[in-house]
Short mmCIF file of C-alpha atoms in Angstrom, two decimals:
data_model
loop_
_atom_site.label_atom_id
_atom_site.label_comp_id
_atom_site.label_asym_id
_atom_site.label_seq_id
_atom_site.Cartn_x
_atom_site.Cartn_y
_atom_site.Cartn_z
CA UNK S 1 -106.66 -26.84 84.46
CA UNK S 2 -103.90 -28.66 82.73
CA UNK S 3 -104.55 -30.74 79.65
CA UNK S 4 -103.67 -34.40 79.60
CA UNK S 5 -100.55 -35.24 77.62
CA UNK S 6 -101.17 -36.58 74.16
CA UNK S 7 -100.48 -40.29 74.16
CA UNK S 8 -97.49 -41.19 72.06
CA UNK S 9 -98.15 -43.24 68.94
CA UNK S 10 -96.10 -46.28 68.30
CA UNK S 11 -94.59 -46.34 64.83
CA UNK S 12 -96.61 -48.40 62.37
CA UNK S 13 -94.90 -51.60 61.40
CA UNK S 14 -93.59 -51.60 57.87
CA UNK S 15 -95.83 -53.53 55.58
CA UNK S 16 -94.11 -56.51 54.01
CA UNK S 17 -93.91 -56.56 50.23
CA UNK S 18 -96.28 -59.08 48.68
CA UNK S 19 -94.86 -62.54 48.06
CA UNK S 20 -93.76 -62.77 44.44
CA UNK S 21 -92.55 -66.36 44.29
CA UNK S 22 -94.27 -69.68 43.84
CA UNK S 23 -93.11 -72.94 45.35
CA UNK S 24 -92.99 -75.75 42.81
CA UNK S 25 -93.42 -79.47 43.45
CA UNK S 26 -89.70 -79.87 42.71
CA UNK S 27 -89.02 -77.65 45.73
CA UNK S 28 -87.88 -74.71 43.60
CA UNK S 29 -89.11 -71.25 44.48
CA UNK S 30 -89.59 -69.30 41.28
CA UNK S 31 -89.57 -65.52 41.61
CA UNK S 32 -92.19 -64.16 39.22
CA UNK S 33 -90.67 -60.68 39.08
CA UNK S 34 -87.05 -61.79 38.66
CA UNK S 35 -87.11 -65.43 37.55
CA UNK S 36 -83.84 -67.33 37.53
CA UNK S 37 -83.17 -70.04 34.94
CA UNK S 38 -81.77 -72.11 37.82
CA UNK S 39 -85.26 -72.35 39.33
CA UNK S 40 -86.87 -73.67 36.14
CA UNK S 41 -87.46 -77.43 35.90
CA UNK S 42 -89.10 -79.22 32.98
CA UNK S 43 -91.02 -81.54 35.34
CA UNK S 44 -92.66 -78.49 36.93
CA UNK S 45 -93.51 -77.04 33.53
CA UNK S 46 -95.02 -80.29 32.23
CA UNK S 47 -96.96 -80.89 35.45
CA UNK S 48 -98.39 -77.38 35.44
CA UNK S 49 -99.23 -77.15 31.73
CA UNK S 50 -100.99 -80.52 31.83
CA UNK S 51 -103.34 -79.09 34.45
CA UNK S 52 -104.00 -75.70 32.86
CA UNK S 53 -107.06 -75.80 30.61
CA UNK S 54 -107.35 -73.94 27.34
CA UNK S 55 -110.51 -71.87 26.72
CA UNK S 56 -110.98 -71.47 30.49
CA UNK S 57 -112.16 -75.07 30.48
CA UNK S 58 -115.11 -74.32 28.21
CA UNK S 59 -114.55 -77.37 26.00
CA UNK S 60 -116.33 -80.64 25.43
CA UNK S 61 -115.30 -83.99 26.83
CA UNK S 62 -114.48 -85.47 30.23
CA UNK S 63 -111.10 -83.72 30.38
CA UNK S 64 -109.99 -80.17 29.72
CA UNK S 65 -107.85 -79.55 26.65
CA UNK S 66 -104.61 -78.69 28.39
CA UNK S 67 -101.91 -76.23 27.43
CA UNK S 68 -99.51 -79.19 27.36
CA UNK S 69 -101.59 -80.90 24.65
CA UNK S 70 -102.00 -77.59 22.82
CA UNK S 71 -98.21 -77.14 22.84
CA UNK S 72 -97.73 -80.56 21.27
CA UNK S 73 -100.25 -79.69 18.57
CA UNK S 74 -98.63 -76.32 17.78
CA UNK S 75 -95.20 -77.93 17.48
CA UNK S 76 -96.60 -80.53 15.07
CA UNK S 77 -98.32 -77.85 12.97
CA UNK S 78 -95.13 -75.74 12.84
CA UNK S 79 -93.21 -78.75 11.51
CA UNK S 80 -95.84 -79.26 8.81
CA UNK S 81 -95.59 -75.59 7.86
CA UNK S 82 -91.82 -75.69 7.74
CA UNK S 83 -90.47 -79.19 7.04
CA UNK S 84 -86.91 -79.64 8.23
CA UNK S 85 -87.28 -77.11 11.06
CA UNK S 86 -84.20 -77.33 13.29
CA UNK S 87 -84.64 -79.31 16.48
CA UNK S 88 -83.85 -76.35 18.75
CA UNK S 89 -86.53 -74.24 17.09
CA UNK S 90 -88.99 -77.10 17.41
CA UNK S 91 -88.16 -77.02 21.11
CA UNK S 92 -88.80 -73.27 21.18
CA UNK S 93 -92.22 -73.85 19.59
CA UNK S 94 -93.02 -76.60 22.10
CA UNK S 95 -92.19 -74.19 24.94
CA UNK S 96 -94.06 -71.21 23.46
CA UNK S 97 -96.67 -71.24 26.24
CA UNK S 98 -94.39 -72.55 28.99
CA UNK S 99 -94.79 -69.44 31.23
CA UNK S 100 -98.40 -70.47 31.69
CA UNK S 101 -97.29 -73.17 34.14
CA UNK S 102 -96.91 -70.25 36.53
CA UNK S 103 -99.32 -67.56 35.34
CA UNK S 104 -102.06 -69.72 33.82
CA UNK S 105 -103.70 -69.48 30.41
CA UNK S 106 -105.57 -66.20 30.17
CA UNK S 107 -107.92 -65.90 27.23
CA UNK S 108 -106.95 -63.25 24.69
CA UNK S 109 -109.75 -60.78 25.55
CA UNK S 110 -108.61 -60.71 29.20
CA UNK S 111 -104.95 -60.25 28.21
CA UNK S 112 -106.03 -57.18 26.24
CA UNK S 113 -107.73 -55.74 29.32
CA UNK S 114 -104.71 -56.34 31.61
CA UNK S 115 -102.24 -54.86 29.15
CA UNK S 116 -98.50 -54.39 29.61
CA UNK S 117 -97.91 -55.76 33.11
CA UNK S 118 -98.95 -59.27 32.11
CA UNK S 119 -96.75 -59.17 29.02
CA UNK S 120 -93.73 -57.98 31.04
CA UNK S 121 -94.01 -60.85 33.52
CA UNK S 122 -94.58 -63.35 30.70
CA UNK S 123 -91.54 -62.08 28.80
CA UNK S 124 -89.22 -62.40 31.80
CA UNK S 125 -90.43 -65.93 32.49
CA UNK S 126 -89.98 -66.92 28.85
CA UNK S 127 -86.42 -65.61 28.79
CA UNK S 128 -85.55 -67.62 31.91
CA UNK S 129 -87.12 -70.76 30.45
CA UNK S 130 -85.28 -70.38 27.15
CA UNK S 131 -81.92 -69.85 28.85
CA UNK S 132 -82.50 -72.85 31.13
CA UNK S 133 -82.91 -75.13 28.12
CA UNK S 134 -80.13 -73.78 25.92
CA UNK S 135 -82.16 -71.42 23.76
CA UNK S 136 -81.57 -67.69 23.24
CA UNK S 137 -83.60 -65.46 25.56
CA UNK S 138 -85.39 -64.16 22.46
CA UNK S 139 -85.81 -66.43 19.47
CA UNK S 140 -85.43 -65.12 15.90
CA UNK S 141 -88.36 -63.18 14.49
CA UNK S 142 -89.08 -65.83 11.85
CA UNK S 143 -89.54 -68.47 14.57
CA UNK S 144 -91.87 -66.17 16.49
CA UNK S 145 -93.89 -65.60 13.31
CA UNK S 146 -94.02 -69.33 12.53
CA UNK S 147 -95.15 -70.09 16.08
CA UNK S 148 -97.95 -67.53 15.90
CA UNK S 149 -99.18 -68.95 12.59
CA UNK S 150 -99.16 -72.49 13.98
CA UNK S 151 -100.86 -71.24 17.15
CA UNK S 152 -103.67 -69.72 15.08
CA UNK S 153 -104.20 -72.99 13.22
CA UNK S 154 -104.33 -74.83 16.54
CA UNK S 155 -106.81 -72.28 17.90
CA UNK S 156 -109.06 -72.79 14.85
CA UNK S 157 -109.02 -76.58 15.30
CA UNK S 158 -109.66 -76.34 19.03
CA UNK S 159 -112.39 -73.73 18.59
CA UNK S 160 -114.34 -75.70 15.99
CA UNK S 161 -113.84 -79.18 17.45
CA UNK S 162 -113.98 -78.54 21.18
CA UNK S 163 -115.05 -75.00 22.11
CA UNK S 164 -118.36 -74.70 20.28
CA UNK S 165 -117.35 -72.19 17.58
CA UNK S 166 -118.80 -72.38 14.10
CA UNK S 167 -116.39 -72.51 11.18
CA UNK S 168 -117.23 -69.02 9.95
CA UNK S 169 -116.80 -67.43 13.38
CA UNK S 170 -113.52 -69.25 13.99
CA UNK S 171 -112.29 -68.26 10.52
CA UNK S 172 -112.96 -64.60 11.33
CA UNK S 173 -111.13 -64.77 14.65
CA UNK S 174 -108.20 -67.07 13.87
CA UNK S 175 -108.08 -67.46 10.09
CA UNK S 176 -109.02 -70.66 8.32
CA UNK S 177 -106.12 -73.10 7.80
CA UNK S 178 -105.19 -73.63 4.17
CA UNK S 179 -102.77 -76.21 2.85
CA UNK S 180 -101.50 -77.37 6.23
CA UNK S 181 -103.32 -80.69 6.16
CA UNK S 182 -103.94 -80.95 2.44
CA UNK S 183 -102.62 -83.59 0.05
CA UNK S 184 -99.72 -85.67 1.28
CA UNK S 185 -99.62 -83.72 4.54
CA UNK S 186 -102.74 -85.52 5.74
CA UNK S 187 -106.07 -84.54 7.23
CA UNK S 188 -106.57 -82.39 10.34
CA UNK S 189 -106.31 -84.38 13.56
CA UNK S 190 -109.39 -85.21 15.58
CA UNK S 191 -108.71 -83.58 18.92
CA UNK S 192 -109.41 -85.78 21.94
CA UNK S 193 -108.49 -84.13 25.25
CA UNK S 194 -106.06 -86.19 27.31
CA UNK S 195 -106.16 -86.67 31.05
CA UNK S 196 -103.51 -84.69 32.93
CA UNK S 197 -101.03 -87.52 33.46
CA UNK S 198 -101.16 -88.62 29.82
CA UNK S 199 -100.67 -85.03 28.62
CA UNK S 200 -97.75 -84.55 31.03
CA UNK S 201 -96.04 -87.73 29.85
CA UNK S 202 -96.54 -86.85 26.18
CA UNK S 203 -95.10 -83.38 26.74
CA UNK S 204 -92.05 -84.75 28.58
CA UNK S 205 -91.48 -87.35 25.86
CA UNK S 206 -91.51 -84.68 23.15
CA UNK S 207 -89.21 -82.47 25.22
CA UNK S 208 -86.75 -85.35 25.62
CA UNK S 209 -86.79 -85.89 21.85
CA UNK S 210 -86.06 -82.24 21.12
CA UNK S 211 -83.75 -81.18 23.93
CA UNK S 212 -79.97 -81.08 23.40
#
């Protein structure tokens, strides 16, 4: 008795690599793994950041506190910390969270869990954004340090005014601002979350003021 021939197997089709680009409202297709400055548009950034909520949306009020509004606040704080800051470095501060128009605003605890991959993607996007708007791919260390300090002040204000943190808890996590709004520099702002279109317009207006 002869055995039946083994049926031939057709070769498995090659699996396609996962899509790594996002289509923007401008029509640009931004590659997340190899972003080109030519695919970066400020309208896309402003539109996206105005719709990304800080604190995963866990804030008070009828609107989320957007990354666009946060960016405006951080730029203002940085200027109070360092009066006379050059316009291009003010622009760098304004754009410090710009990659989040693509990758969203992940809270710090989750960033720590994800680790290096997130940071690598964020760094490539930031370099492309900087180059697109006439900034060096990496800004000087002193500007990075200033931005982080201003960001912590903003986080404290947002945490205590909008996100339900007590002053002591926020002070432990972000440090309590000292001197930034004292004396002639004024009192801390009362944070009122803007609707998305208002935040987008305010961000674009500040960008226009600071761009070359």
